[in-house]
mmCIF file of C-alpha atoms in Angstrom:
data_model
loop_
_atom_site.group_PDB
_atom_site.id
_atom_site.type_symbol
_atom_site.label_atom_id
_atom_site.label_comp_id
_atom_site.label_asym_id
_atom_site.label_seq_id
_atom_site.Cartn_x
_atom_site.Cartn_y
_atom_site.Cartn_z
ATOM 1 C CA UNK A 111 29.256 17.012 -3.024
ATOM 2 C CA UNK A 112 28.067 19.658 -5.131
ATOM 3 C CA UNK A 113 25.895 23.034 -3.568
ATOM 4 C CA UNK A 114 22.964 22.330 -5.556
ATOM 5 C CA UNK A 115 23.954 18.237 -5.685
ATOM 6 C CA UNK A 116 22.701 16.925 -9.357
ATOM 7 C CA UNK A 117 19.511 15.080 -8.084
ATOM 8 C CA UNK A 118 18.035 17.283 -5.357
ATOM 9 C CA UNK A 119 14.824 16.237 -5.472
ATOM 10 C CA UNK A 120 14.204 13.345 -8.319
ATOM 11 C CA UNK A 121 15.320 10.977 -4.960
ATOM 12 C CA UNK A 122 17.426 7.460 -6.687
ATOM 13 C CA UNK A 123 18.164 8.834 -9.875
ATOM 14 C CA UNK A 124 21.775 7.236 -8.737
ATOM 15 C CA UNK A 125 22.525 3.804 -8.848
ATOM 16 C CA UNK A 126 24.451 2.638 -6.358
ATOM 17 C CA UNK A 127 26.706 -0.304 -5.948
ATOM 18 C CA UNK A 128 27.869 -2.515 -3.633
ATOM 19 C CA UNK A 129 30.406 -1.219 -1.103
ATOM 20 C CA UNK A 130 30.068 2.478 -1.746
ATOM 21 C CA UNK A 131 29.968 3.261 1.416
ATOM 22 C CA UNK A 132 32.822 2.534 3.760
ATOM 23 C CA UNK A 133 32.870 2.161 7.360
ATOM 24 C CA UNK A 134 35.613 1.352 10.322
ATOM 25 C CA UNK A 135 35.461 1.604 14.176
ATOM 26 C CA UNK A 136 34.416 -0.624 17.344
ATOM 27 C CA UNK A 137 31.643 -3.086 16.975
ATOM 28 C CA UNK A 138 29.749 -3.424 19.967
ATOM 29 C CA UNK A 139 27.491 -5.409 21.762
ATOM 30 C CA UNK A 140 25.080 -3.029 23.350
ATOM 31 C CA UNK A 141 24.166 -3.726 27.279
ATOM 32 C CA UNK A 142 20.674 -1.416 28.427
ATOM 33 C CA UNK A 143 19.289 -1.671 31.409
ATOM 34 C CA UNK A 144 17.227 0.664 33.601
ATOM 35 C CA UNK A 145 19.175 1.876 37.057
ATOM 36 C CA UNK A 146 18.793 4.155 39.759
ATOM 37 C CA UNK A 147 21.061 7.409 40.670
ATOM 38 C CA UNK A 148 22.908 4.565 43.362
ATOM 39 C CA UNK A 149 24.090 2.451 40.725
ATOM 40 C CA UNK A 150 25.677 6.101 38.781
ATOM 41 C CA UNK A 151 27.233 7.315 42.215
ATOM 42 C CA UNK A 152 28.453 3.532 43.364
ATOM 43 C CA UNK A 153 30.196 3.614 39.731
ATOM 44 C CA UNK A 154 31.029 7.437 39.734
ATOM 45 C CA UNK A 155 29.193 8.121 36.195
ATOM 46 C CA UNK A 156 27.431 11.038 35.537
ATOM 47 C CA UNK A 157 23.960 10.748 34.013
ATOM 48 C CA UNK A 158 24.390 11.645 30.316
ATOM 49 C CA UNK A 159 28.207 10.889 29.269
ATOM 50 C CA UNK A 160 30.149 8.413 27.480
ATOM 51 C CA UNK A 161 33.189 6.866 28.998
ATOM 52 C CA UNK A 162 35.820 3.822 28.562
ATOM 53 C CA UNK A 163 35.893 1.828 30.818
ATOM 54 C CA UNK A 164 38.353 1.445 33.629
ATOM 55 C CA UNK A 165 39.514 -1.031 36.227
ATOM 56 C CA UNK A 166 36.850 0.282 38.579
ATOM 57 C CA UNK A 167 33.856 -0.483 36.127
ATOM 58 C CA UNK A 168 34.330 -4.090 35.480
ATOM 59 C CA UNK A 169 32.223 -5.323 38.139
ATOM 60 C CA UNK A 170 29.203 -2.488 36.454
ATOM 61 C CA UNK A 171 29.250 -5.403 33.492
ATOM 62 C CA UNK A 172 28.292 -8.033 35.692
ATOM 63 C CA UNK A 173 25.990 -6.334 37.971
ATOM 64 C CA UNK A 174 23.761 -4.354 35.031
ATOM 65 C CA UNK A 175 23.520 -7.857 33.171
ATOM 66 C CA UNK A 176 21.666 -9.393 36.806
ATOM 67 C CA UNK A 177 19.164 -6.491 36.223
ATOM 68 C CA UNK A 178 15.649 -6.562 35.237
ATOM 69 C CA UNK A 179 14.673 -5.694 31.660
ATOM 70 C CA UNK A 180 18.365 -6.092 29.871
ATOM 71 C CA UNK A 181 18.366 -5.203 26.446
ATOM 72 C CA UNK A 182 21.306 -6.625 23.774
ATOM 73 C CA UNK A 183 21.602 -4.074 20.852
ATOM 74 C CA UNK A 184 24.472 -4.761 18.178
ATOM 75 C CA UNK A 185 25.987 -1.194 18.637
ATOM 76 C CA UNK A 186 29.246 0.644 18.133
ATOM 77 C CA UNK A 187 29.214 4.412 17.214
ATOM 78 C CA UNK A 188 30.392 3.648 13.059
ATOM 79 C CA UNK A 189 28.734 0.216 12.733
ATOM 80 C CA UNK A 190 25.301 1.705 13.968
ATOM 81 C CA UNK A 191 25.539 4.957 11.563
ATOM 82 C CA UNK A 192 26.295 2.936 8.159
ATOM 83 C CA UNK A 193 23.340 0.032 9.478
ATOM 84 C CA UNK A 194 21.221 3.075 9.076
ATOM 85 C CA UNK A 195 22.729 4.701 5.928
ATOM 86 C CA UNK A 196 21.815 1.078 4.478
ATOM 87 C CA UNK A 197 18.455 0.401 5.789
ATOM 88 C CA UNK A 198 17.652 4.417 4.464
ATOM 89 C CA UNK A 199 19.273 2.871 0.908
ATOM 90 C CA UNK A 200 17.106 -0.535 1.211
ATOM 91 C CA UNK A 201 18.249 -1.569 -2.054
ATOM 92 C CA UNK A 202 20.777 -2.642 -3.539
ATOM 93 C CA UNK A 203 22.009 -4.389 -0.309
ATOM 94 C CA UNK A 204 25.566 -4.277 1.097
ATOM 95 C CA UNK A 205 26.159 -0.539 -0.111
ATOM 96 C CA UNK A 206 27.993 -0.138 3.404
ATOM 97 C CA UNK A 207 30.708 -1.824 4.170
ATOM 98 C CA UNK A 208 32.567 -2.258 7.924
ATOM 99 C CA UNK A 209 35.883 -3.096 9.340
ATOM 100 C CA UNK A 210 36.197 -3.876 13.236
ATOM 101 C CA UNK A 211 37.643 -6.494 15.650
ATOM 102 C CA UNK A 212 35.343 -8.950 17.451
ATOM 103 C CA UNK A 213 36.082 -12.014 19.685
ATOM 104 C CA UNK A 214 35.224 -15.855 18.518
ATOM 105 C CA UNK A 215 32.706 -15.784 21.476
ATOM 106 C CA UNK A 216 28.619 -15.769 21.438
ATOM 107 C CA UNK A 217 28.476 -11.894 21.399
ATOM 108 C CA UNK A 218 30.774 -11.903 18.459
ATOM 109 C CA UNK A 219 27.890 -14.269 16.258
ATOM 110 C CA UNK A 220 25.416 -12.000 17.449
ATOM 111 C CA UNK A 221 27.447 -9.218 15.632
ATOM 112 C CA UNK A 222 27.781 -10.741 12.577
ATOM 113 C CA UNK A 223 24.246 -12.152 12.616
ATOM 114 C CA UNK A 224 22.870 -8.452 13.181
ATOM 115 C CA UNK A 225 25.204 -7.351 10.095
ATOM 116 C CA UNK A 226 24.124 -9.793 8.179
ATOM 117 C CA UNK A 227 20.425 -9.310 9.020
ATOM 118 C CA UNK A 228 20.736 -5.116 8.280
ATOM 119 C CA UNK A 229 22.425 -6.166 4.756
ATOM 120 C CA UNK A 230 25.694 -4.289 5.923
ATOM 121 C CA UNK A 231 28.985 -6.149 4.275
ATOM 122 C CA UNK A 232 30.748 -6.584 7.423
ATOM 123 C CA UNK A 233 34.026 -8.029 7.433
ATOM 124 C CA UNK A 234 35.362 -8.586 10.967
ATOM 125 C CA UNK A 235 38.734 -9.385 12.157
ATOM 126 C CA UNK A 236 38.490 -11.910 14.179
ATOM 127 C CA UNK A 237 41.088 -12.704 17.271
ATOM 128 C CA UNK A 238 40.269 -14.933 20.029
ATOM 129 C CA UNK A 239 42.678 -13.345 23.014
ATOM 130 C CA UNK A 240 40.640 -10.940 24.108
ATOM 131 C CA UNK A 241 35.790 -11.128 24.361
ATOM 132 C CA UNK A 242 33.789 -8.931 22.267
ATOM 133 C CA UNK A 243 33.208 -5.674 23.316
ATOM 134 C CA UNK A 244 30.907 -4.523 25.031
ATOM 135 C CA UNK A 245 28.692 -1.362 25.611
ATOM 136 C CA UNK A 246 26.743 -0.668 29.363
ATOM 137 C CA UNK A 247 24.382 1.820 28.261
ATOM 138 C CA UNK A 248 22.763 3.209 31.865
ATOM 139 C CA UNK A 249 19.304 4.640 32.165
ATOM 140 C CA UNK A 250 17.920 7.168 34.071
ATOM 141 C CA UNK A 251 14.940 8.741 32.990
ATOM 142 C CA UNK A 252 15.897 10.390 29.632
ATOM 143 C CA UNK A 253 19.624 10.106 30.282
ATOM 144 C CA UNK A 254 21.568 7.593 29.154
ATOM 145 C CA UNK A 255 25.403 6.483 30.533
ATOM 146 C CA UNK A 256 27.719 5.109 28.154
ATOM 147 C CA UNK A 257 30.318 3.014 29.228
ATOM 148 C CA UNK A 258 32.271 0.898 26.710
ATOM 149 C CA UNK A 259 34.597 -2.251 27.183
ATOM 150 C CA UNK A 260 36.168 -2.049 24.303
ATOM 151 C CA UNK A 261 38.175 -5.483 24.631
ATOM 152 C CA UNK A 262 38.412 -6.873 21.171
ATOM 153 C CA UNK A 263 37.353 -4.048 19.371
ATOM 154 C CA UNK A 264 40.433 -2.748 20.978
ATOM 155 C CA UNK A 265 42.573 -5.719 19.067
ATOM 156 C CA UNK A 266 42.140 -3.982 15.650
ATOM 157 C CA UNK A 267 45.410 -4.259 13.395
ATOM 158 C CA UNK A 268 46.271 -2.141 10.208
ATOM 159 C CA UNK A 269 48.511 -4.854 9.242
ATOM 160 C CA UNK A 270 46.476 -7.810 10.025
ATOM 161 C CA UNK A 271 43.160 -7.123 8.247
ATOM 162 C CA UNK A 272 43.006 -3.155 6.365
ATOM 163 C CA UNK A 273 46.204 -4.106 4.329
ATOM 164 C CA UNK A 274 45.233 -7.398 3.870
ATOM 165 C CA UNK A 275 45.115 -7.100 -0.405
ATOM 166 C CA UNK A 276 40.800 -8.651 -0.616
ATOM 167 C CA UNK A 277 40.342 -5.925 2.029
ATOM 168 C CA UNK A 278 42.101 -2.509 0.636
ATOM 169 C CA UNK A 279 40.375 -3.767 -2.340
ATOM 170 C CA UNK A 280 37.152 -2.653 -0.603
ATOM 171 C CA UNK A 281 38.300 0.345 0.743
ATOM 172 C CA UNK A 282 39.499 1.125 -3.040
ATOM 173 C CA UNK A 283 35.651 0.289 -3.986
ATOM 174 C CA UNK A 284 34.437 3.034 -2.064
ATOM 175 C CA UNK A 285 33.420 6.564 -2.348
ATOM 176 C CA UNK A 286 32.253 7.859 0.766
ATOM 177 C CA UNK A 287 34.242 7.318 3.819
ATOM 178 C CA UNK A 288 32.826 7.914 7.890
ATOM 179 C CA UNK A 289 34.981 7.237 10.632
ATOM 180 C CA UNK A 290 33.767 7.895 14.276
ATOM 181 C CA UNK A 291 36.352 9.176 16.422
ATOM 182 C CA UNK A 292 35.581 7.090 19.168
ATOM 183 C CA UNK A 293 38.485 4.383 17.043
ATOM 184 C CA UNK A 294 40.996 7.584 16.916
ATOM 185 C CA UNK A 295 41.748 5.422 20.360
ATOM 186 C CA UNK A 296 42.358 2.243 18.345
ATOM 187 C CA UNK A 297 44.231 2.376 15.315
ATOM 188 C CA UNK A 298 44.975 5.978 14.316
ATOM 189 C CA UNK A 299 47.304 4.347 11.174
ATOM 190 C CA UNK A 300 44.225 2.658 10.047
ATOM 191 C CA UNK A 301 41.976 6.227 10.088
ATOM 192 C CA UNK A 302 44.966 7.786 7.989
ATOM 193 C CA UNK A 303 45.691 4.996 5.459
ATOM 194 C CA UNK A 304 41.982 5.068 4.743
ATOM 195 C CA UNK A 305 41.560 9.107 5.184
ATOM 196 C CA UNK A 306 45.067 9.740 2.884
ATOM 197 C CA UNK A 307 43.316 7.489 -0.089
ATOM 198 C CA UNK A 308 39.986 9.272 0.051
ATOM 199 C CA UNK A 309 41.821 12.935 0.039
ATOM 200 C CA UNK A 310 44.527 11.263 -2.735
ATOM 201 C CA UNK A 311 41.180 10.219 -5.124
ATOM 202 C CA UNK A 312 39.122 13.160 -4.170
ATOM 203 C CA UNK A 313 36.552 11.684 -2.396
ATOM 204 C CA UNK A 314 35.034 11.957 0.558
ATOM 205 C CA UNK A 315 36.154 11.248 4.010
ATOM 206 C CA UNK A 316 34.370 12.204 7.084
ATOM 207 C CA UNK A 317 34.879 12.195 10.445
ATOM 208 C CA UNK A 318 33.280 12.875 14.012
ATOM 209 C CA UNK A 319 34.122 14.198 16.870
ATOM 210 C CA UNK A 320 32.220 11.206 19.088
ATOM 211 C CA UNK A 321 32.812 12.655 22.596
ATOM 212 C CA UNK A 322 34.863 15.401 24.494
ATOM 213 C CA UNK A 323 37.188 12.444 25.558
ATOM 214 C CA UNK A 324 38.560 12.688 22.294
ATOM 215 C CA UNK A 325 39.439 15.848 21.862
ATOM 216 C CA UNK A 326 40.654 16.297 25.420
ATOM 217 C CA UNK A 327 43.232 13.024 25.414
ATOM 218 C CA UNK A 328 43.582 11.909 21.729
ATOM 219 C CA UNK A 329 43.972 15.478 20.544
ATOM 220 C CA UNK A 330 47.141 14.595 18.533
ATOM 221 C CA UNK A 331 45.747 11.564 16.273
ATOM 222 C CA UNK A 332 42.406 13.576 16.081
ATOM 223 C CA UNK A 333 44.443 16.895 14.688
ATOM 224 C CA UNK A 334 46.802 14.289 11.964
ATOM 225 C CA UNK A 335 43.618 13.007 10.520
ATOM 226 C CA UNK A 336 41.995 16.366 10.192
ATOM 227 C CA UNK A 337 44.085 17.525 7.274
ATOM 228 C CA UNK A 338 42.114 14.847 5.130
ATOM 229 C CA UNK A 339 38.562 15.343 6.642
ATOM 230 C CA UNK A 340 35.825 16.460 4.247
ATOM 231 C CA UNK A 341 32.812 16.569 6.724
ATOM 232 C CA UNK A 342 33.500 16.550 10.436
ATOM 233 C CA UNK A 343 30.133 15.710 12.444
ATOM 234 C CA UNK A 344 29.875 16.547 16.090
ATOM 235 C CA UNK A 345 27.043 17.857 18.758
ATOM 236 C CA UNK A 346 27.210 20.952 20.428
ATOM 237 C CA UNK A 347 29.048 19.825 23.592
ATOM 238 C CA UNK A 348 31.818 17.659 21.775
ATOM 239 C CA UNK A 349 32.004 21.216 19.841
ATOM 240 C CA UNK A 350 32.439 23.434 22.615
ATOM 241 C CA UNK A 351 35.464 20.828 23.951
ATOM 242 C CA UNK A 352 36.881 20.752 20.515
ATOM 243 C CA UNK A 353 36.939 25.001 20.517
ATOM 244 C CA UNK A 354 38.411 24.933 23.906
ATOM 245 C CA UNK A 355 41.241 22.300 23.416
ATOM 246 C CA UNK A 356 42.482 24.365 20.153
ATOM 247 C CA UNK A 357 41.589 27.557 21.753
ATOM 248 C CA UNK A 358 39.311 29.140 19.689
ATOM 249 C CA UNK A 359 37.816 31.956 22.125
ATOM 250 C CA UNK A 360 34.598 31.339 21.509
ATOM 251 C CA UNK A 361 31.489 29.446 22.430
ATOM 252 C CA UNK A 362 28.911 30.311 19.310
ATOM 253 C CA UNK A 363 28.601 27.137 17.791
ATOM 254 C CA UNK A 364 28.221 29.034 14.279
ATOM 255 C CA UNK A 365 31.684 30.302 14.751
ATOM 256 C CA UNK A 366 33.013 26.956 15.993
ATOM 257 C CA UNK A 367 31.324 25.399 12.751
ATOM 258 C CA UNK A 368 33.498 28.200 10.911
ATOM 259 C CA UNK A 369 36.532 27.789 12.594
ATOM 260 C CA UNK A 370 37.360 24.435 12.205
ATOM 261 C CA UNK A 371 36.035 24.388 8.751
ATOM 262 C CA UNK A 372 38.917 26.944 8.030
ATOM 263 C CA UNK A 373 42.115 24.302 9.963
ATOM 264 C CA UNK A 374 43.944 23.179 7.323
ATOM 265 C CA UNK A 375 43.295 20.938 4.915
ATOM 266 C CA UNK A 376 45.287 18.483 2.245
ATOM 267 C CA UNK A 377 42.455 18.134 -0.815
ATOM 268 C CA UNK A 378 42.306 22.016 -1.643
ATOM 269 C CA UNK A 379 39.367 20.884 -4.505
ATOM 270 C CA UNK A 380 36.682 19.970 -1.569
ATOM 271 C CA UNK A 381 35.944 22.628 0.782
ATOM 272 C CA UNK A 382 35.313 21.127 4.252
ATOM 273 C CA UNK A 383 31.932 20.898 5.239
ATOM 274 C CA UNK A 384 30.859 21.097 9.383
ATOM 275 C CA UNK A 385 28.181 19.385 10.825
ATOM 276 C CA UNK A 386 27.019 20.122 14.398
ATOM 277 C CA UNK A 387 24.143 18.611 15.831
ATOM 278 C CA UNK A 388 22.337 20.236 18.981
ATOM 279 C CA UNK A 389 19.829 17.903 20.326
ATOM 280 C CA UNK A 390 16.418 19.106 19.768
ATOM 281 C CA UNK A 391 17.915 22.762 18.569
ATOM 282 C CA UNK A 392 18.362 23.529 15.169
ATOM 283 C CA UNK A 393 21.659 21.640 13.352
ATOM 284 C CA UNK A 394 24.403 24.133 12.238
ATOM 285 C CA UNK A 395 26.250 24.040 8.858
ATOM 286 C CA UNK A 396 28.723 25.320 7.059
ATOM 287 C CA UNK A 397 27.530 26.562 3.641
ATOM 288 C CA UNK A 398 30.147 27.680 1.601
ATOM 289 C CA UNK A 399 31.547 30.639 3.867
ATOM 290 C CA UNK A 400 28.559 30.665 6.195
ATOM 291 C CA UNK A 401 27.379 28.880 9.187
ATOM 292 C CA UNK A 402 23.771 28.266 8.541
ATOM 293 C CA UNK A 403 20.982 26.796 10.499
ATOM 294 C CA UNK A 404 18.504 24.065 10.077
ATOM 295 C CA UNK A 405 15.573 23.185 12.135
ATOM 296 C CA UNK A 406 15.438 19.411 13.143
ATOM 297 C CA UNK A 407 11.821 17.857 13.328
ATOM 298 C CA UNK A 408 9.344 18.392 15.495
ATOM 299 C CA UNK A 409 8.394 15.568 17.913
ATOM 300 C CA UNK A 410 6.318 15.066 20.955
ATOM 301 C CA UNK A 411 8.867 14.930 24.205
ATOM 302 C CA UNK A 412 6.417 11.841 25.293
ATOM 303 C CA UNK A 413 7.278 9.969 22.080
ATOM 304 C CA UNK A 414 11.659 10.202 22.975
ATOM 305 C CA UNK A 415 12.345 6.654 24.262
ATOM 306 C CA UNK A 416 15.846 7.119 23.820
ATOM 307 C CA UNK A 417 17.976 9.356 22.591
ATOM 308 C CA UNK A 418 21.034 7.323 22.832
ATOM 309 C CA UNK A 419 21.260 6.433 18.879
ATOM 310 C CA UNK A 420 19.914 9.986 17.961
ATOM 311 C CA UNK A 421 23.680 11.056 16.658
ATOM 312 C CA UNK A 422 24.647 7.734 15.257
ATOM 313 C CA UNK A 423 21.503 7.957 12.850
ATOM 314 C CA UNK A 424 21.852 11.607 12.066
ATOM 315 C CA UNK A 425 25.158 10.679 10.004
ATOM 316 C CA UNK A 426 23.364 7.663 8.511
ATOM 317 C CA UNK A 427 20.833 9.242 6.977
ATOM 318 C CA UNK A 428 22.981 11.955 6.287
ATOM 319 C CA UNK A 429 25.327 9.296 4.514
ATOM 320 C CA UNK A 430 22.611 7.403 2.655
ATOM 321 C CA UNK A 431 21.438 10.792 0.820
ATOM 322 C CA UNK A 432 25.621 11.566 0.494
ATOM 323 C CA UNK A 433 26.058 8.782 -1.963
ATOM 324 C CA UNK A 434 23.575 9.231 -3.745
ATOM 325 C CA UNK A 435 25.244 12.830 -4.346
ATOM 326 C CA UNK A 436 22.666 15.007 -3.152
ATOM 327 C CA UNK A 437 22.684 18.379 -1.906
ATOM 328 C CA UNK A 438 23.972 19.121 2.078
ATOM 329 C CA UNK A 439 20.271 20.256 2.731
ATOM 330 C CA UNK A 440 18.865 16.802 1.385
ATOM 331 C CA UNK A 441 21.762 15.274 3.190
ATOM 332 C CA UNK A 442 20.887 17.302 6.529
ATOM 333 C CA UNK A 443 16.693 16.541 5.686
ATOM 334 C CA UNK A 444 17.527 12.878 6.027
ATOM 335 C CA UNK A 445 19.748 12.492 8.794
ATOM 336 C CA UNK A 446 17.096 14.635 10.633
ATOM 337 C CA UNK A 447 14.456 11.892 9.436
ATOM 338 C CA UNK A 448 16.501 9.206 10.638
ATOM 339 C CA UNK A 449 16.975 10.615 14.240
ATOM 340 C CA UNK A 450 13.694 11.517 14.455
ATOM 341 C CA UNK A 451 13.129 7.749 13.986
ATOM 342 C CA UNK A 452 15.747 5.940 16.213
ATOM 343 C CA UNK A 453 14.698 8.343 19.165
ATOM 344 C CA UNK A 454 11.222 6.555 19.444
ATOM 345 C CA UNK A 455 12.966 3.227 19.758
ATOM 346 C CA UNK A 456 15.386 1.546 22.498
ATOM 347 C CA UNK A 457 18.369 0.883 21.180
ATOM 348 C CA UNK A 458 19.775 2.109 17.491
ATOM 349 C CA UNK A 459 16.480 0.259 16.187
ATOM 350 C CA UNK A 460 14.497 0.595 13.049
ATOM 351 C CA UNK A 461 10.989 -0.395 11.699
ATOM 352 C CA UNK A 462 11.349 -3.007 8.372
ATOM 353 C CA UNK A 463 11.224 0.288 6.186
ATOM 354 C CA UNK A 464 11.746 4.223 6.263
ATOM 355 C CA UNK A 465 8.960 6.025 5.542
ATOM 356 C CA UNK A 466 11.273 8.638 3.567
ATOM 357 C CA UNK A 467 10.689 10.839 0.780
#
């Protein structure tokens, strides 16, 4: 991505083509329900946090689906950001493609159906040992508690499905690569084959830091794949974690941003770019040598339904302007549009069309 990217402003001077965009992590089936601080204690979860699940949560899944006012989402950290990086695109269809494990069960179709429907070429591998996964998302007020059954989306194989030949051939297609690091827990050798290629071609993988559970447990596959990340994306607490596992000594999120844009890294030609998100606070950058900031949009606090997809559709429409090789400001612009968006919805929802210039 160039500083002053070749089409700033004249919008889809590009044209893209199919499966530009490639994708890879844990489809999800998305379980939200309203609860009360009882149901958080009885399951020991902290109001705004994002967990896997354990053995002592698998009753949670059966008890928040008896609840009043359940809504299904198809979710998953990766799938939901490149749904959104294609419904910002609209057209062609099927610029984004995605990789994942699902079941051969009901929640698997409805996967596949809500791919389909968001014009995302999804190509699932598909094992029947273990369900679907699944995704409790717990509401309390404005917080939200994540806690994700991975099951299948567990079950992903490098050798069963990524080096299958049709499907490197669509990795090969691509030109823009995003990773969430929530699958660093899944297959690690699929995150490198598919990082290595992009650094090998000089394009352009990124990667994000998901939650502090990542850098805290899975700080070795997260620090292998690093080397070959372009763009890391994160928010200001997964930062913080991040800067205190590798022991940066500091908490300024600036200096984070500059820190680990200076680890090392394999493709010398692309310097790496940081993303940090901070809620409603101003997004920090790195701009060449310089952590820079930029204000998100305003927006009412009464018009925030949920904020639970806020992150996820920051990198989408920060994708969506990313292939069409704009400038990190346009790309910044539209992934603050598409927050702004999902945040007035349940679920990561959209209206038929952005309203996007």
């Amino acid at each position: 991505m160039s500083d002053a990217g070749s089409n700033t402003s004249t919008g889809k001077s590009l044209t893209l083509t199919e499966n530009t965009l490639f994708g890879m992590g844990n489809p999800l089936l998305d379980i939200s329900a309203v609860v009360d601080k009882d149901f958080l204690d009885k399951y020991g979860l902290k109001p705004n946090d994002q967990i896997l699940a354990e053995d002592q949560h698998k009753a949670l899944f059966e008890e928040i689906v008896q609840r009043n006012r359940v809504e299904y989402h198809a979710g998953g950290s990766t799938q939901n950001s490149v749904k959104i990086a294609q419904w910002m695109i609209q057209k062609p269809h099927k610029v984004a493609t995605f990789f994942g494990c699902i079941g051969t069960d009901q929640f698997g179709r409805i996967l596949k159906q809500k791919a389909d429907e968001a014009h995302v070429d999804a190509h699932y591998y598909e094992q029947s040992a273990e369900p679907t996964g699944t995704c409790a998302a717990c509401i309390t007020g404005d917080n939200r508690s994540l806690v994700a059954n991975l099951a299948a989306a567990n079950c992903y194989k490098k050798e069963k499905h990524l080096d299958l030949d049709g499907n490197w051939e669509l990795v090969q297609k691509a030109k823009v690569y995003y990773i969430a690091g929530f699958f660093l827990t899944v297959s690690p050798d699929s995150i490198l084959k598919v990082a290595k290629h992009a650094s090998d071609h000089d394009k352009i993988f990124g990667l994000n830091l998901s939650a502090p559970f990542i850098s805290q447990f899975f700080k070795e596959p997260l620090m292998k794949v690093l080397p070959y990340v372009d763009i890391l994306f994160g928010n200001e607490t997964e930062a913080a974690t991040f800067a205190g596992v590798l022991g940066f000594g500091t908490e300024d999120i600036g200096e984070i941003a500059r820190k680990a844009q200076n680890l090392p890294k394999e493709n010398a030609k692309r310097q790496r770019i940081v993303v940090f998100t901070q809620g409603k606070d101003d997004t920090v950058a790195t701009v060449g040598d310089r952590a820079t900031v930029f204000p998100v949009l305003d927006i009412d606090q009464n018009d925030i339904v949920d904020t639970n997809g806020a992150g996820d559709a920051f990198v989408g429409g920060f994708l969506s302007a990313l292939v069409q090789e704009q400038s990190l400001e346009e790309c910044i612009r539209a992934g603050h549009y598409a927050a702004n968006v999902i945040i007035r919805r349940v679920g990561c929802t959209f209206p038929e069309k952005p309203n996007y210039q």
